[in-house]
mmCIF file of C-alpha atoms in Angstrom:
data_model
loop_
_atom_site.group_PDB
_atom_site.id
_atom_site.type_symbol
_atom_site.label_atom_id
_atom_site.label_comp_id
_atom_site.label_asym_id
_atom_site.label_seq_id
_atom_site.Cartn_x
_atom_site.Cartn_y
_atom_site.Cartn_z
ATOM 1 C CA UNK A 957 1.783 -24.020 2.292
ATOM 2 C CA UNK A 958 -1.866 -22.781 3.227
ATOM 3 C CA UNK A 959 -3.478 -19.655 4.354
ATOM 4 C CA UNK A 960 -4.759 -19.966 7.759
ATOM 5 C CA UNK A 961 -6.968 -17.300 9.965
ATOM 6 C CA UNK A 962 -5.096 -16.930 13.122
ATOM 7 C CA UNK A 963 -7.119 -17.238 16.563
ATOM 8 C CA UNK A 964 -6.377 -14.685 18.854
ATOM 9 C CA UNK A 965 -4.261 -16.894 21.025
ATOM 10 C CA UNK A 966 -1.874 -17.879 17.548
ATOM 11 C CA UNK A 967 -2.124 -14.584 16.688
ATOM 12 C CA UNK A 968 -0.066 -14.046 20.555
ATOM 13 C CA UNK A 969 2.086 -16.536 20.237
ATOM 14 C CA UNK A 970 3.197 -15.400 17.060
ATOM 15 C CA UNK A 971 4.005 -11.777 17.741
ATOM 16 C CA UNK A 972 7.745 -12.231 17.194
ATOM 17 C CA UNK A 973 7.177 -14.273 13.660
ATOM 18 C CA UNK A 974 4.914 -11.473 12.555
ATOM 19 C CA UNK A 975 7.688 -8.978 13.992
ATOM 20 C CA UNK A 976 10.446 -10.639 12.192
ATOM 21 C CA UNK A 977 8.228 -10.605 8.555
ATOM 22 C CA UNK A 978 7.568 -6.877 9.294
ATOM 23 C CA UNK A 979 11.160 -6.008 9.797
ATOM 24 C CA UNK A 980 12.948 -8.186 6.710
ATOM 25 C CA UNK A 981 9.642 -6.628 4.264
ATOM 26 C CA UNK A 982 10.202 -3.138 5.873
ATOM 27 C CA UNK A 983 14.357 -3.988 4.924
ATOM 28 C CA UNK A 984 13.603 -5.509 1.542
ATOM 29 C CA UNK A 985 11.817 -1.722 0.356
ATOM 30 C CA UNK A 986 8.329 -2.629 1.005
ATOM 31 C CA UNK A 987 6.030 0.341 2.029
ATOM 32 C CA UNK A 988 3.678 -1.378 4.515
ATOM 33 C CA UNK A 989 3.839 1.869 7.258
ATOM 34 C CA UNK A 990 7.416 1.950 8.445
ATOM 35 C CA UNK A 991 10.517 3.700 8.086
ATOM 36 C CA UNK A 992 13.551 1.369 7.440
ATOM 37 C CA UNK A 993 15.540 0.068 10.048
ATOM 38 C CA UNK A 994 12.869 -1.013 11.721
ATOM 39 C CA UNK A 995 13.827 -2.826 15.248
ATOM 40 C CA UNK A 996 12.421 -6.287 16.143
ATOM 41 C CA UNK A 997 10.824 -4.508 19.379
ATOM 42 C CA UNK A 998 9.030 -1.893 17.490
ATOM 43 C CA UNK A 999 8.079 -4.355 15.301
ATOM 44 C CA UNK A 1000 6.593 -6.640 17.967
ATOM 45 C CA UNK A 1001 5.233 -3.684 19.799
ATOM 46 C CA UNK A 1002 3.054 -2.632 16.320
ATOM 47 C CA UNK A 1003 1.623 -6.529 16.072
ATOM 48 C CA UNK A 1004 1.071 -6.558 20.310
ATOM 49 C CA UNK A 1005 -1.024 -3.609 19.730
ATOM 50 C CA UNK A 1006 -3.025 -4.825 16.947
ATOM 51 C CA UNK A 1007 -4.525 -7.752 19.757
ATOM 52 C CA UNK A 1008 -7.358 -5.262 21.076
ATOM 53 C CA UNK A 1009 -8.951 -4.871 17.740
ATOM 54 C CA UNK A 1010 -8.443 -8.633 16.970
ATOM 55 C CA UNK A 1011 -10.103 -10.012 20.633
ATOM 56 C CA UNK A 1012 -12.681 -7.214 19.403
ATOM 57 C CA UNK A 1013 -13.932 -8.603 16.390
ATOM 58 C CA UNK A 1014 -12.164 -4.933 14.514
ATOM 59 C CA UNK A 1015 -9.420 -7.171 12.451
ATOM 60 C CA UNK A 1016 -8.886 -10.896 11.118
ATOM 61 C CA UNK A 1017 -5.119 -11.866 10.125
ATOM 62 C CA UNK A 1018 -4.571 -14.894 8.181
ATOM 63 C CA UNK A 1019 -0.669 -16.088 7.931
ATOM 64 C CA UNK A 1020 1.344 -18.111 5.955
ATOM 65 C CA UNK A 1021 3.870 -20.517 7.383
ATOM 66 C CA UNK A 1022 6.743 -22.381 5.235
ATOM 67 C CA UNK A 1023 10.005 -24.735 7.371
ATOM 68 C CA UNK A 1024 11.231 -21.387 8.761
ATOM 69 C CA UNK A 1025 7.917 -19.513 10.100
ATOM 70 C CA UNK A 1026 5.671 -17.325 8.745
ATOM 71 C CA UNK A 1027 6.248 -15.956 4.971
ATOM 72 C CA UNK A 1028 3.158 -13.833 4.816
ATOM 73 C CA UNK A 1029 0.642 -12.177 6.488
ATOM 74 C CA UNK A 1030 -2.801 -10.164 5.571
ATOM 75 C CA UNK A 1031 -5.398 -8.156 7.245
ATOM 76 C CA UNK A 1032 -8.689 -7.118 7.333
ATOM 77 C CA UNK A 1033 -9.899 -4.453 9.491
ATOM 78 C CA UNK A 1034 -13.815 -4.140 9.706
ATOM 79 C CA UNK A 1035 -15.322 -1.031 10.249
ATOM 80 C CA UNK A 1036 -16.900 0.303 13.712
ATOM 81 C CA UNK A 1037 -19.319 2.805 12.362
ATOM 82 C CA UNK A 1038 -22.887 1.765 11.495
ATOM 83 C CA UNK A 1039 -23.248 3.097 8.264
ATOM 84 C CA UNK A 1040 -20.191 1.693 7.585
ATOM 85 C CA UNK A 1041 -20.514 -1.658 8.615
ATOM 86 C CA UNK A 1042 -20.586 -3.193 5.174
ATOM 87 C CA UNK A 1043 -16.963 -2.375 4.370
ATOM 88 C CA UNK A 1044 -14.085 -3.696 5.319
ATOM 89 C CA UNK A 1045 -9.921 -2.761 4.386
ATOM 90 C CA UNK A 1046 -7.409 -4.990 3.118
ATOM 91 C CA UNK A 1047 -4.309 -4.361 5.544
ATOM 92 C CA UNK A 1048 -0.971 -4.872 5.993
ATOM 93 C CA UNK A 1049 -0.192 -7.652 2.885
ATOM 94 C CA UNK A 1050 3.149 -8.879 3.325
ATOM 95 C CA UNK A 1051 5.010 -11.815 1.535
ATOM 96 C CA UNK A 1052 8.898 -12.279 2.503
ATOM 97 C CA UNK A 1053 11.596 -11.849 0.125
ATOM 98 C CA UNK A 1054 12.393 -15.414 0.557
ATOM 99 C CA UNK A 1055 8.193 -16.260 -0.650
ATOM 100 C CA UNK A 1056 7.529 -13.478 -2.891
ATOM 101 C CA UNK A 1057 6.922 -15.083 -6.459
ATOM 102 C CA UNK A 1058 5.009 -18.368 -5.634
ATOM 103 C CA UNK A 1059 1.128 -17.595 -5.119
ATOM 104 C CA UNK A 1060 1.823 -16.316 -1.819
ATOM 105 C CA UNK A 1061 0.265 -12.812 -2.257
ATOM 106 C CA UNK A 1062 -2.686 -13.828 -4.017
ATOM 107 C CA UNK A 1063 -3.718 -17.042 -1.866
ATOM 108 C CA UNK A 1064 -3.892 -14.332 1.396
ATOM 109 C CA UNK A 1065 -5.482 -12.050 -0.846
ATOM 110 C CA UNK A 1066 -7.986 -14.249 -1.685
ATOM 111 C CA UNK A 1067 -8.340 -15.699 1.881
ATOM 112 C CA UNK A 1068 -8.674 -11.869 2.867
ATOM 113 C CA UNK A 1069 -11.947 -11.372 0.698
ATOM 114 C CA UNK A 1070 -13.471 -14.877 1.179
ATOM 115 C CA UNK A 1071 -13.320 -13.706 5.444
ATOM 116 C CA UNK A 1072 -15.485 -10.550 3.811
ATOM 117 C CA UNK A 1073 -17.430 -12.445 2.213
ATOM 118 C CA UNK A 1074 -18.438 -14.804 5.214
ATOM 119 C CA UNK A 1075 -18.501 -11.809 7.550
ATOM 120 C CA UNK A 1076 -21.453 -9.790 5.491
ATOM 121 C CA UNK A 1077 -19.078 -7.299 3.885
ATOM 122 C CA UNK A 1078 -19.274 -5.968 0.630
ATOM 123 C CA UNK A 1079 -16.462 -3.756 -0.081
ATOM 124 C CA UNK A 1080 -12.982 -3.830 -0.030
ATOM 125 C CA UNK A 1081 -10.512 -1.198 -0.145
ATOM 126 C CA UNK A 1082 -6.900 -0.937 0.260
ATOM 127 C CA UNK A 1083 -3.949 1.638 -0.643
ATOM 128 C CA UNK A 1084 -0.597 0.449 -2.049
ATOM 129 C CA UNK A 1085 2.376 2.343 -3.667
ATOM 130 C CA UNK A 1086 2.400 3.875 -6.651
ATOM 131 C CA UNK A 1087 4.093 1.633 -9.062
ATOM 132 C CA UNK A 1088 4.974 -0.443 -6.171
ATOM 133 C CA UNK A 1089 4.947 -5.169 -7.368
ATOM 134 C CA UNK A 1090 1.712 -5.108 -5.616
ATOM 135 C CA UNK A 1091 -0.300 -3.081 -7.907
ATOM 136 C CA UNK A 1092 0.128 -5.698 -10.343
ATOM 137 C CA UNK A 1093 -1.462 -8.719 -8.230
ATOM 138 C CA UNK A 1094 -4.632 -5.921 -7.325
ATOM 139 C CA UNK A 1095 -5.242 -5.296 -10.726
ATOM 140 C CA UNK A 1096 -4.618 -8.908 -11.584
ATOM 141 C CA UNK A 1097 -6.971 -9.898 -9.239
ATOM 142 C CA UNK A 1098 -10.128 -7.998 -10.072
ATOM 143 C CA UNK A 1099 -9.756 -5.017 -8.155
ATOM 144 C CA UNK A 1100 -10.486 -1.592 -9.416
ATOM 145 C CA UNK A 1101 -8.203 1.476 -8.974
ATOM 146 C CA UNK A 1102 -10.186 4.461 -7.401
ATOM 147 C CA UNK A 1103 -7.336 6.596 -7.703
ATOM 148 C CA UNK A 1104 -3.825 8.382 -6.814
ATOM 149 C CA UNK A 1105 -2.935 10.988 -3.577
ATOM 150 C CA UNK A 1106 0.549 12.204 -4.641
ATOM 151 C CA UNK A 1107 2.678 11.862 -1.400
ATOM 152 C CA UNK A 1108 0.828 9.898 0.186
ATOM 153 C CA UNK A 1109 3.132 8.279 2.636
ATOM 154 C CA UNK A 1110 6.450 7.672 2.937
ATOM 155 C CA UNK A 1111 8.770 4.714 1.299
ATOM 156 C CA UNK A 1112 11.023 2.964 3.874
ATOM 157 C CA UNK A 1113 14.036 5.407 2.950
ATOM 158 C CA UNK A 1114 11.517 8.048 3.948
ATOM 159 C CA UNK A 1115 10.794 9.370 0.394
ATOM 160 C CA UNK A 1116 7.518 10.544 -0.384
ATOM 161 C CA UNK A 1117 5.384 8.242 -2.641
ATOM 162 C CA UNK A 1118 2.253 8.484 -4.191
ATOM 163 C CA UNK A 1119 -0.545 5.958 -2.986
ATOM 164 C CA UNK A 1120 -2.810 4.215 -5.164
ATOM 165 C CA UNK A 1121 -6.348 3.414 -4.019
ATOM 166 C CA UNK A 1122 -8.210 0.629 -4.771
ATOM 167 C CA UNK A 1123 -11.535 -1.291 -4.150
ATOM 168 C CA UNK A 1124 -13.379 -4.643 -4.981
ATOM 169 C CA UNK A 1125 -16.991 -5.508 -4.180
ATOM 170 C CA UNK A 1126 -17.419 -8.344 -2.531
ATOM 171 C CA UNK A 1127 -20.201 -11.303 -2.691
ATOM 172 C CA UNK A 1128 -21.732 -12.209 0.600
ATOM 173 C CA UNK A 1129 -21.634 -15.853 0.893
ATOM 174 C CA UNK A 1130 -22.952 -16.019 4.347
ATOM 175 C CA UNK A 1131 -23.614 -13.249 6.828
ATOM 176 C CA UNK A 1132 -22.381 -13.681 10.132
ATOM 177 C CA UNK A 1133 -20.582 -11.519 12.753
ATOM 178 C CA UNK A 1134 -16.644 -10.980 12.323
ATOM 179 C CA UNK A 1135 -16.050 -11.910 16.129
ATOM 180 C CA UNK A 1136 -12.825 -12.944 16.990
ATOM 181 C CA UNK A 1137 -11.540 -16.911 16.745
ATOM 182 C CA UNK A 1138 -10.449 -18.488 20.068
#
């Protein structure tokens, strides 16, 4: 399996993969923004509206794909602002249940911060759950915890959880605009 950075027409065409991912990591206890049960449609409606900022140049998405679609999925939403410009956010990290535990997480990780890197950015940030698998591949892979916000957001069962910030500075390989791949 390899990481790939989805053009904005994949990225279409594979609105209800992505919406079927959301759903079974939304089911399986991950906190990635939803409330469990999550419907397909909802799901699909959340990825359909993520398209403007991809066409725009706002967010990359790189996916995994193994014999029954794609296993995992990662983000990175650029900033709009120009003092902000040289920062970036690590969104929406998913691996499915039936991937978790084989490289998965870190090989879109790491695809997520070379994109930085070849886009001019800098720094990386991203929040996770408290305690949550995922703090364990961060802080595995470099990155630096800035801190906690006690109830941050809420788990899928719609407990309250605290939210653990972290960042990573990034090396610019080679600066060049973040526009969106056709």
């Amino acid at each position: 399996m390899s990481v790939a950075r989805l053009t904005c027409d994949e990225f279409l065409a594979g609105v209800g993969e992505l919406a079927d991912l959301l759903v079974d990591t939304v089911d399986a206890g991950a906190s990635v923004g939803f409330l469990a049960p999550l419907r397909r449609a909802e799901a699909a409606a959340w990825w359909r509206g993520r398209s403007a900022a991809l066409f725009a140049g706002l967010l990359a998405v790189w996916a995994v794909r193994d014999e029954r679609g794609i296993v995992g999925t990662v983000g990175l939403a650029f900033a709009e602002s120009p003092n902000s410009r040289h920062r970036a956010e690590v969104v929406k990290l998913m691996v499915h249940p039936r991937g978790r535990g084989r490289g998965i997480g870190r090989s879109l990780l790491d695809a997520a911060e070379r994109g930085a890197a070849e886009a001019g950015v800098t720094l990386l940030s991203l929040d996770t759950e408290t305690g949550s698998p995922a703090e364990s591949l961060y802080r595995s892979a470099g990155w630096v915890r800035a801190g906690v916000i006690p109830d941050y957001a809420a788990a899928p069962s719609g407990e309250l959880r605290p939210t653990t910030l972290y960042y990573r500075r990034v090396a610019v390989t080679e600066v060049r605009e973040h526009a969106p791949t056709r």
